[in-house]
Amino acid sequence: MKAAVLNLAVAASFAAGAAAQPHHHHHHHKRNAPAEKREVETTYVPATVTQYMLGDEVVSADEAKDGIDKGLYVVVGETTPTFTPPPPPAVTSSSSSKTDGVFIQKVTASSASPSSAPPTTTSSAPAATSSSSSSSGYPTGIDAEFPDGKIKCDHFPEEYGAVPLNWLGLGGWSGLQFTPSYKFGDFSISFIETGVKGMSKKTGFYSYACPEGYVKTQWPSAQGSTKQSVGGLYCNSDGYLELSRPESKTLCEPGVPGITINNKMTKNVAICRTDYPGIEAMVIPVDAQPGAVRQLANVESANYYHWDNKPTTLQYYVNQPGVSVEDGCVWDCPEDHDECGNWAPTILGVGKSSDGNTYISLFPNTPTSSAKPKMNINITGDISIPCYFKDGAYAVSDSGCTTTIPSGGKAVVTFSDA
Ligand SMILES: *[C@@H]1O[C@H](CO)[C@@H](O)[C@H](O)[C@H]1NC(C)=O
């Protein structure tokens, strides 16, 4: 992902620049003007780019890590989640070098019939479905409408299907973006301060995870003025949570079904989706326990979140076998820094295009990480071409592979011992 580090002491807004983060073994800083760079520096996956900007300054990876470790900096993502589809199906939006070549579509709450919901929802989300009433007397659960402006910001709305991520230390929220000067109707948000552990409650956007197979529905139409993504419920100045995208009344909606994970190993695999739109840290978990089959949420890109008027896709960081979701679904892991969290060895990107196909990419997390998965990964099902990581190498090329399944098709991503 692209990232900016924000100096908490300064807490200034940062420039949306784009110098490629140099690979560990190279030292070619590029220092164009930020505005020009964004045009040049597209984020076609598999070529993901991580960069660290502090204000207008490029910060080295080591400096950034040092500042993060000391609690001086927080990381603010600036990714355009996208990947390059295989050649045959043309993607119209990628014709210009200025675009990020994304495709996508959407999922609305109203179009999602109950039968299209992932089948494992109930068992995978006991927290979301187990409570049948709340102190307010409203019906609760993942299908319950969120009572706009009635719940305090210090109450994580688990009764409405959101899944608390307690290991992040943010009161269950997946990310906090404080925006003191934001008003509804703003076109863009110029000041965003990202919450860290222990920060007090303030107005801003409080993002959340949804159960497996589901995606969040809430983000404001106003996005960051330097193209930062912003997402979550809005905590207003009275201290109450409001829907930021009121056309969706529930907090979560079912993703496009059809992609599953099958873990045949004796160790779990923590699969961590970036919280997007939002702080873009890879914290939204799918816990593939040994022997388990899990849903991997997908979205119709055209109808889901758009970044800079472009549709987006979902990105899943796949950790090494044996790393728990609490350890691995974080930006920076306390252990095994080089192969975990933002430095996880491999990424799965998924998105359903307006051509009806779902694109599934498996690609190394370069140049951020040089780690290789300590397992084999094979995508099977109604796929267009083989796409796998086996015996230390990806199908197609070193930069990974992309396969497609037709609308209504199925794909299984199988993890097995190397
Ligand atoms: C992936 O699975 C398919 C179907 O079982 C099999 O034919 C293929 O050989 C596997 N590929 C790899 C690289 O293991």
Short mmCIF file of C-alpha atoms and ligand atoms in Angstrom, two decimals:
data_model
loop_
_atom_site.label_atom_id
_atom_site.label_comp_id
_atom_site.label_asym_id
_atom_site.label_seq_id
_atom_site.Cartn_x
_atom_site.Cartn_y
_atom_site.Cartn_z
CA MET A 1 0.00 0.00 0.00
CA LYS A 2 0.95 3.60 -0.24
CA ALA A 3 1.20 5.29 3.08
CA ALA A 4 1.95 8.56 4.64
CA VAL A 5 3.24 8.93 8.13
CA LEU A 6 1.75 11.67 10.16
CA ASN A 7 3.82 13.27 12.86
CA LEU A 8 1.56 13.38 15.88
CA ALA A 9 3.45 16.31 17.34
CA VAL A 10 2.85 18.35 14.22
CA ALA A 11 -0.38 16.70 13.19
CA ALA A 12 -0.37 18.66 9.99
CA SER A 13 -2.11 17.57 6.88
CA PHE A 14 0.22 15.82 4.52
CA ALA A 15 0.89 15.97 0.85
CA ALA A 16 -0.33 13.26 -1.44
CA GLY A 17 3.01 12.60 -2.99
CA ALA A 18 4.32 9.47 -4.50
CA ALA A 19 7.98 8.67 -4.46
CA ALA A 20 8.44 4.97 -4.84
CA GLN A 21 9.72 3.48 -1.65
CA PRO A 22 13.15 2.22 -2.63
CA HIS A 23 13.68 -1.46 -2.48
CA HIS A 24 15.92 -2.49 0.37
CA HIS A 25 18.84 -3.02 -1.94
CA HIS A 26 18.46 0.05 -4.08
CA HIS A 27 18.78 3.70 -3.31
CA HIS A 28 17.03 5.65 -5.97
CA HIS A 29 14.89 8.25 -4.28
CA LYS A 30 12.65 10.00 -6.71
CA ARG A 31 11.74 13.48 -5.63
CA ASN A 32 9.41 15.12 -8.06
CA ALA A 33 6.75 17.54 -6.99
CA PRO A 34 4.03 15.56 -5.24
CA ALA A 35 1.30 16.57 -7.65
CA GLU A 36 3.31 15.45 -10.64
CA LYS A 37 4.28 12.27 -9.00
CA ARG A 38 0.81 11.04 -8.40
CA GLU A 39 0.22 11.27 -12.11
CA VAL A 40 3.30 9.30 -12.94
CA GLU A 41 3.23 6.86 -10.12
CA THR A 42 0.24 4.65 -10.66
CA THR A 43 -0.45 1.74 -8.39
CA TYR A 44 -1.05 -1.07 -10.78
CA VAL A 45 -0.98 -4.20 -8.85
CA PRO A 46 0.98 -6.46 -8.75
CA ALA A 47 3.38 -3.54 -8.46
CA THR A 48 2.33 -2.23 -5.09
CA VAL A 49 4.21 0.74 -3.81
CA THR A 50 4.82 1.76 -0.27
CA GLN A 51 5.96 5.25 0.34
CA TYR A 52 6.21 7.29 3.45
CA MET A 53 5.62 11.00 3.38
CA LEU A 54 5.89 13.32 6.33
CA GLY A 55 4.44 16.59 5.17
CA ASP A 56 6.12 17.10 1.83
CA GLU A 57 9.16 15.10 2.80
CA VAL A 58 9.92 11.57 1.80
CA VAL A 59 10.82 9.52 4.83
CA SER A 60 12.90 6.38 4.54
CA ALA A 61 11.34 3.09 5.56
CA ASP A 62 13.72 2.83 8.50
CA GLU A 63 12.99 6.34 9.71
CA ALA A 64 9.28 5.71 9.35
CA LYS A 65 9.48 2.49 11.29
CA ASP A 66 11.53 4.12 14.00
CA GLY A 67 8.99 6.92 14.35
CA ILE A 68 6.11 4.46 14.39
CA ASP A 69 7.83 2.31 17.01
CA LYS A 70 8.37 5.34 19.23
CA GLY A 71 4.74 6.37 18.89
CA LEU A 72 5.70 9.61 17.17
CA TYR A 73 4.10 8.78 13.86
CA VAL A 74 0.94 7.10 12.77
CA VAL A 75 0.43 5.67 9.34
CA VAL A 76 -2.21 7.02 7.01
CA GLY A 77 -2.85 5.00 3.90
CA GLU A 78 -3.18 6.51 0.47
CA THR A 79 -3.68 3.44 -1.55
CA THR A 80 -5.81 2.94 -4.57
CA PRO A 81 -6.61 -0.70 -4.13
CA THR A 82 -6.51 -2.11 -7.58
CA PHE A 83 -4.95 -4.78 -9.61
CA THR A 84 -4.31 -5.31 -13.26
CA PRO A 85 -6.67 -7.74 -14.85
CA PRO A 86 -5.29 -10.22 -17.35
CA PRO A 87 -4.98 -8.90 -20.89
CA PRO A 88 -8.08 -10.20 -22.72
CA PRO A 89 -10.92 -8.40 -20.95
CA ALA A 90 -10.10 -4.75 -21.58
CA VAL A 91 -10.48 -2.37 -18.70
CA THR A 92 -11.54 0.94 -20.11
CA SER A 93 -10.47 3.04 -17.18
CA SER A 94 -6.85 1.96 -17.48
CA SER A 95 -6.28 3.49 -20.88
CA SER A 96 -4.73 6.63 -19.45
CA SER A 97 -1.49 6.51 -17.56
CA LYS A 98 -3.01 8.92 -15.08
CA THR A 99 -5.65 6.52 -13.91
CA ASP A 100 -5.11 3.73 -11.51
CA GLY A 101 -6.80 1.23 -13.77
CA VAL A 102 -9.47 0.09 -11.44
CA PHE A 103 -12.76 -1.42 -12.20
CA ILE A 104 -15.54 -2.16 -9.85
CA GLN A 105 -19.18 -2.28 -9.16
CA LYS A 106 -21.43 -2.28 -6.22
CA VAL A 107 -23.52 -4.01 -3.68
CA THR A 108 -26.47 -2.22 -2.22
CA ALA A 109 -28.37 -3.32 0.79
CA SER A 110 -31.58 -3.31 -1.19
CA SER A 111 -30.26 -5.50 -3.99
CA ALA A 112 -28.90 -8.08 -1.61
CA SER A 113 -31.55 -10.68 -1.10
CA PRO A 114 -31.23 -12.90 1.93
CA SER A 115 -30.44 -15.87 -0.29
CA SER A 116 -27.38 -14.10 -1.65
CA ALA A 117 -25.88 -13.76 1.77
CA PRO A 118 -22.87 -15.92 2.42
CA PRO A 119 -24.07 -19.18 3.96
CA THR A 120 -21.70 -19.15 6.91
CA THR A 121 -22.81 -15.78 8.16
CA THR A 122 -24.61 -16.95 11.20
CA SER A 123 -21.94 -19.29 12.42
CA SER A 124 -19.11 -16.92 11.65
CA ALA A 125 -20.68 -13.95 13.32
CA PRO A 126 -22.24 -14.96 16.56
CA ALA A 127 -21.66 -11.51 17.97
CA ALA A 128 -23.59 -9.97 15.15
CA THR A 129 -26.60 -12.18 15.34
CA SER A 130 -26.86 -13.46 18.86
CA SER A 131 -28.36 -10.46 20.55
CA SER A 132 -31.98 -9.89 19.80
CA SER A 133 -32.66 -6.76 21.72
CA SER A 134 -30.86 -3.75 23.06
CA SER A 135 -31.41 -1.42 25.93
CA SER A 136 -32.89 1.07 23.49
CA GLY A 137 -35.55 -1.41 22.44
CA TYR A 138 -34.50 -1.34 18.79
CA PRO A 139 -34.25 -4.56 16.89
CA THR A 140 -30.64 -5.56 16.58
CA GLY A 141 -28.36 -7.74 14.49
CA ILE A 142 -26.63 -7.44 11.18
CA ASP A 143 -29.85 -6.65 9.33
CA ALA A 144 -31.03 -4.09 11.86
CA GLU A 145 -31.20 -0.48 10.80
CA PHE A 146 -28.74 1.69 12.65
CA PRO A 147 -30.46 4.32 14.79
CA ASP A 148 -28.96 7.47 13.35
CA GLY A 149 -27.63 9.86 15.97
CA LYS A 150 -28.88 7.87 18.97
CA ILE A 151 -25.86 5.85 20.07
CA LYS A 152 -22.96 7.45 21.87
CA CYS A 153 -19.54 7.43 20.22
CA ASP A 154 -18.01 5.50 23.10
CA HIS A 155 -20.35 2.58 22.44
CA PHE A 156 -19.13 0.18 19.78
CA PRO A 157 -22.28 -0.86 17.85
CA GLU A 158 -21.82 -4.61 18.00
CA GLU A 159 -25.61 -5.07 18.14
CA TYR A 160 -25.81 -3.77 14.59
CA GLY A 161 -23.42 -6.32 13.14
CA ALA A 162 -20.10 -4.51 13.53
CA VAL A 163 -17.32 -6.77 14.79
CA PRO A 164 -15.04 -5.32 17.49
CA LEU A 165 -11.29 -5.55 16.89
CA ASN A 166 -10.23 -5.43 20.49
CA TRP A 167 -6.54 -6.06 19.82
CA LEU A 168 -6.19 -2.66 18.17
CA GLY A 169 -6.96 -0.85 21.42
CA LEU A 170 -9.35 1.59 19.74
CA GLY A 171 -12.48 0.63 21.64
CA GLY A 172 -13.39 -2.01 19.06
CA TRP A 173 -13.12 0.37 16.12
CA SER A 174 -10.90 -0.56 13.20
CA GLY A 175 -9.68 2.98 12.71
CA LEU A 176 -10.37 6.51 13.91
CA GLN A 177 -10.05 9.59 11.75
CA PHE A 178 -10.66 12.80 13.65
CA THR A 179 -11.90 15.64 11.50
CA PRO A 180 -12.62 18.66 13.68
CA SER A 181 -13.47 20.99 10.82
CA TYR A 182 -15.69 18.63 8.86
CA LYS A 183 -19.31 19.53 8.17
CA PHE A 184 -21.84 17.44 6.33
CA GLY A 185 -21.92 18.64 2.76
CA ASP A 186 -18.20 19.39 2.60
CA PHE A 187 -16.61 18.36 -0.65
CA SER A 188 -13.39 17.32 0.96
CA ILE A 189 -11.83 17.03 4.36
CA SER A 190 -8.62 18.95 4.78
CA PHE A 191 -7.60 18.00 8.28
CA ILE A 192 -7.53 14.40 9.38
CA GLU A 193 -5.86 13.22 12.52
CA THR A 194 -5.61 9.50 12.94
CA GLY A 195 -6.48 7.99 16.28
CA VAL A 196 -4.02 5.85 18.18
CA LYS A 197 -4.45 3.78 21.28
CA GLY A 198 -5.71 5.72 24.24
CA MET A 199 -6.75 8.85 22.38
CA SER A 200 -9.83 10.56 23.73
CA LYS A 201 -13.10 10.68 21.86
CA LYS A 202 -13.49 13.39 19.28
CA THR A 203 -15.60 14.18 16.28
CA GLY A 204 -14.64 12.27 13.19
CA PHE A 205 -15.05 8.98 11.39
CA TYR A 206 -15.11 5.77 13.35
CA SER A 207 -14.54 2.79 11.12
CA TYR A 208 -15.46 -0.79 11.87
CA ALA A 209 -15.13 -4.37 10.72
CA CYS A 210 -18.03 -6.45 9.46
CA PRO A 211 -18.45 -10.21 9.76
CA GLU A 212 -16.84 -12.53 7.28
CA GLY A 213 -18.44 -12.23 3.84
CA TYR A 214 -19.75 -8.75 4.63
CA VAL A 215 -18.39 -5.29 3.91
CA LYS A 216 -19.02 -1.96 5.60
CA THR A 217 -21.47 0.49 4.11
CA GLN A 218 -20.50 3.76 5.73
CA TRP A 219 -18.21 6.47 4.39
CA PRO A 220 -18.82 10.13 3.68
CA SER A 221 -19.12 11.47 0.16
CA ALA A 222 -16.53 14.04 1.21
CA GLN A 223 -13.12 12.43 1.13
CA GLY A 224 -9.69 13.71 2.14
CA SER A 225 -8.56 16.80 0.25
CA THR A 226 -5.27 15.17 -0.63
CA LYS A 227 -7.03 11.98 -1.65
CA GLN A 228 -6.84 10.24 1.69
CA SER A 229 -9.73 7.85 1.99
CA VAL A 230 -12.15 8.40 4.85
CA GLY A 231 -14.62 5.87 6.19
CA GLY A 232 -16.87 4.83 9.04
CA LEU A 233 -19.69 6.21 11.11
CA TYR A 234 -19.53 9.90 11.93
CA CYS A 235 -19.16 10.86 15.58
CA ASN A 236 -20.83 14.25 15.75
CA SER A 237 -20.00 17.17 18.02
CA ASP A 238 -22.71 16.06 20.45
CA GLY A 239 -20.92 12.75 20.86
CA TYR A 240 -23.38 10.58 18.93
CA LEU A 241 -22.84 8.28 15.98
CA GLU A 242 -24.45 9.18 12.67
CA LEU A 243 -24.67 7.30 9.40
CA SER A 244 -22.20 8.91 7.02
CA ARG A 245 -23.82 7.27 4.00
CA PRO A 246 -27.50 7.32 4.92
CA GLU A 247 -28.62 5.57 1.75
CA SER A 248 -27.50 2.43 3.53
CA LYS A 249 -29.36 2.02 6.81
CA THR A 250 -27.40 -0.98 8.03
CA LEU A 251 -23.73 -0.96 8.98
CA CYS A 252 -22.77 -3.99 6.92
CA GLU A 253 -23.94 -5.53 3.68
CA PRO A 254 -23.25 -8.93 2.15
CA GLY A 255 -20.42 -8.98 -0.32
CA VAL A 256 -20.61 -10.86 -3.60
CA PRO A 257 -20.44 -14.54 -2.65
CA GLY A 258 -18.43 -17.20 -4.47
CA ILE A 259 -14.85 -16.93 -3.19
CA THR A 260 -13.87 -19.19 -0.34
CA ILE A 261 -10.69 -20.04 1.50
CA ASN A 262 -9.90 -23.66 2.26
CA ASN A 263 -7.07 -24.13 4.73
CA LYS A 264 -5.73 -27.69 4.58
CA MET A 265 -2.83 -27.04 6.91
CA THR A 266 -2.53 -27.70 10.62
CA LYS A 267 -1.78 -24.03 11.29
CA ASN A 268 -4.22 -21.13 10.89
CA VAL A 269 -3.77 -18.35 8.35
CA ALA A 270 -4.67 -14.77 9.25
CA ILE A 271 -6.05 -13.00 6.18
CA CYS A 272 -6.34 -9.28 6.74
CA ARG A 273 -8.28 -6.88 4.55
CA THR A 274 -7.32 -3.24 4.41
CA ASP A 275 -9.82 -0.98 6.14
CA TYR A 276 -10.83 0.94 3.07
CA PRO A 277 -12.05 3.62 2.86
CA GLY A 278 -10.45 4.60 6.13
CA ILE A 279 -6.97 4.42 7.56
CA GLU A 280 -6.20 1.58 5.15
CA ALA A 281 -4.41 -0.55 7.69
CA MET A 282 -4.74 -4.30 7.11
CA VAL A 283 -6.85 -5.05 10.18
CA ILE A 284 -10.15 -6.59 9.01
CA PRO A 285 -9.72 -10.28 9.77
CA VAL A 286 -10.67 -13.55 8.20
CA ASP A 287 -9.33 -16.27 10.47
CA ALA A 288 -8.73 -19.38 8.38
CA GLN A 289 -8.37 -22.01 11.06
CA PRO A 290 -6.96 -25.46 10.22
CA GLY A 291 -9.45 -27.43 8.14
CA ALA A 292 -11.81 -24.48 7.88
CA VAL A 293 -13.61 -23.13 4.84
CA ARG A 294 -14.13 -19.38 5.05
CA GLN A 295 -15.82 -16.75 2.92
CA LEU A 296 -13.75 -14.05 1.29
CA ALA A 297 -15.91 -10.99 0.72
CA ASN A 298 -15.92 -9.55 -2.76
CA VAL A 299 -17.57 -6.36 -4.05
CA GLU A 300 -19.11 -5.17 -7.28
CA SER A 301 -16.63 -2.42 -7.75
CA ALA A 302 -18.77 -0.03 -9.79
CA ASN A 303 -21.30 0.18 -7.00
CA TYR A 304 -18.96 0.24 -4.03
CA TYR A 305 -16.56 2.88 -2.75
CA HIS A 306 -14.97 5.09 -5.39
CA TRP A 307 -11.61 6.69 -4.81
CA ASP A 308 -11.05 9.85 -6.81
CA ASN A 309 -14.01 8.86 -9.00
CA LYS A 310 -12.51 5.45 -9.69
CA PRO A 311 -13.96 2.15 -8.57
CA THR A 312 -11.93 0.12 -6.11
CA THR A 313 -11.33 -3.49 -5.17
CA LEU A 314 -10.63 -5.35 -1.94
CA GLN A 315 -7.13 -6.23 -0.81
CA TYR A 316 -6.36 -9.07 1.59
CA TYR A 317 -2.92 -9.36 3.17
CA VAL A 318 -2.14 -13.04 3.76
CA ASN A 319 0.13 -13.71 6.71
CA GLN A 320 2.45 -16.64 7.21
CA PRO A 321 0.86 -19.82 8.61
CA GLY A 322 0.55 -19.82 12.39
CA VAL A 323 0.21 -16.06 12.89
CA SER A 324 -2.99 -15.25 14.78
CA VAL A 325 -5.35 -12.54 13.56
CA GLU A 326 -4.58 -10.56 16.72
CA ASP A 327 -0.87 -10.63 15.89
CA GLY A 328 -1.09 -10.37 12.12
CA CYS A 329 -4.09 -8.14 11.36
CA VAL A 330 -2.25 -4.99 12.38
CA TRP A 331 -0.11 -2.49 10.53
CA ASP A 332 3.12 -3.45 12.22
CA CYS A 333 3.49 -6.76 14.03
CA PRO A 334 5.20 -6.93 17.40
CA GLU A 335 7.00 -10.04 16.22
CA ASP A 336 8.37 -10.95 12.83
CA HIS A 337 8.16 -7.41 11.50
CA ASP A 338 9.55 -8.33 8.09
CA GLU A 339 6.93 -10.97 7.21
CA CYS A 340 3.75 -9.85 8.94
CA GLY A 341 1.03 -7.18 8.79
CA ASN A 342 1.94 -4.56 6.19
CA TRP A 343 4.96 -6.74 5.42
CA ALA A 344 2.92 -9.95 4.94
CA PRO A 345 4.31 -12.07 2.13
CA THR A 346 1.41 -12.11 -0.29
CA ILE A 347 -1.77 -10.28 -1.20
CA LEU A 348 -5.08 -11.44 -2.63
CA GLY A 349 -7.00 -8.77 -4.52
CA VAL A 350 -10.62 -9.32 -5.51
CA GLY A 351 -13.24 -7.30 -7.30
CA LYS A 352 -16.22 -7.90 -9.55
CA SER A 353 -15.97 -5.83 -12.68
CA SER A 354 -18.83 -4.23 -14.56
CA ASP A 355 -18.15 -6.84 -17.26
CA GLY A 356 -19.58 -9.37 -14.80
CA ASN A 357 -16.30 -11.15 -14.16
CA THR A 358 -14.68 -11.31 -10.79
CA TYR A 359 -10.93 -10.80 -10.94
CA ILE A 360 -8.81 -12.53 -8.37
CA SER A 361 -5.14 -11.61 -8.11
CA LEU A 362 -2.45 -13.33 -6.08
CA PHE A 363 0.76 -11.35 -5.97
CA PRO A 364 3.83 -10.76 -3.82
CA ASN A 365 3.87 -7.81 -1.47
CA THR A 366 6.84 -6.25 -3.21
CA PRO A 367 8.69 -4.00 -2.80
CA THR A 368 7.36 -3.65 0.74
CA SER A 369 8.24 -7.20 1.70
CA SER A 370 10.60 -9.76 0.27
CA ALA A 371 9.00 -12.55 2.33
CA LYS A 372 7.64 -15.58 0.54
CA PRO A 373 4.65 -17.58 1.75
CA LYS A 374 5.65 -20.64 3.76
CA MET A 375 2.86 -22.62 2.14
CA ASN A 376 1.36 -23.39 -1.24
CA ILE A 377 -1.65 -21.41 -2.44
CA ASN A 378 -3.80 -22.67 -5.31
CA ILE A 379 -6.89 -21.03 -6.78
CA THR A 380 -9.35 -23.51 -8.28
CA GLY A 381 -12.96 -23.54 -9.41
CA ASP A 382 -14.53 -21.71 -12.34
CA ILE A 383 -11.27 -19.94 -13.09
CA SER A 384 -10.04 -18.64 -16.44
CA ILE A 385 -6.38 -19.55 -15.98
CA PRO A 386 -4.34 -21.27 -13.26
CA CYS A 387 -3.18 -18.92 -10.55
CA TYR A 388 -1.10 -20.20 -7.66
CA PHE A 389 2.00 -19.96 -5.53
CA LYS A 390 3.77 -23.28 -5.40
CA ASP A 391 7.27 -24.36 -4.40
CA GLY A 392 8.34 -20.77 -3.93
CA ALA A 393 7.07 -19.37 -7.25
CA TYR A 394 3.94 -17.73 -8.59
CA ALA A 395 2.10 -18.88 -11.68
CA VAL A 396 2.46 -16.63 -14.72
CA SER A 397 5.28 -14.40 -13.46
CA ASP A 398 7.28 -13.26 -10.47
CA SER A 399 4.77 -10.49 -10.02
CA GLY A 400 1.93 -12.94 -9.53
CA CYS A 401 -1.17 -13.88 -11.43
CA THR A 402 -4.74 -12.81 -12.01
CA THR A 403 -7.56 -15.16 -12.85
CA THR A 404 -11.25 -14.55 -13.38
CA ILE A 405 -14.50 -16.26 -12.57
CA PRO A 406 -17.74 -15.46 -14.36
CA SER A 407 -20.73 -13.89 -12.65
CA GLY A 408 -22.18 -16.48 -10.28
CA GLY A 409 -18.99 -18.55 -10.51
CA LYS A 410 -17.02 -19.99 -7.64
CA ALA A 411 -13.37 -19.96 -6.71
CA VAL A 412 -11.60 -21.71 -3.87
CA VAL A 413 -8.26 -20.47 -2.58
CA THR A 414 -6.57 -23.46 -0.99
CA PHE A 415 -3.69 -23.21 1.46
CA SER A 416 -1.58 -26.33 1.82
CA ASP A 417 1.73 -27.31 3.32
CA ALA A 418 4.70 -26.45 1.15
C1 LIG B 1 -4.33 -26.68 -8.24
O1 LIG B 1 -5.47 -27.50 -8.07
C2 LIG B 1 -5.88 -28.10 -9.29
C3 LIG B 1 -7.19 -28.82 -9.03
O2 LIG B 1 -7.07 -29.69 -7.98
C4 LIG B 1 -4.79 -29.07 -9.76
O3 LIG B 1 -5.17 -29.65 -10.98
C5 LIG B 1 -3.51 -28.28 -9.96
O4 LIG B 1 -2.46 -29.15 -10.30
C6 LIG B 1 -3.16 -27.50 -8.70
N1 LIG B 1 -2.03 -26.65 -8.97
C7 LIG B 1 -1.00 -26.61 -8.19
C8 LIG B 1 0.10 -25.70 -8.64
O5 LIG B 1 -0.90 -27.28 -7.18
#
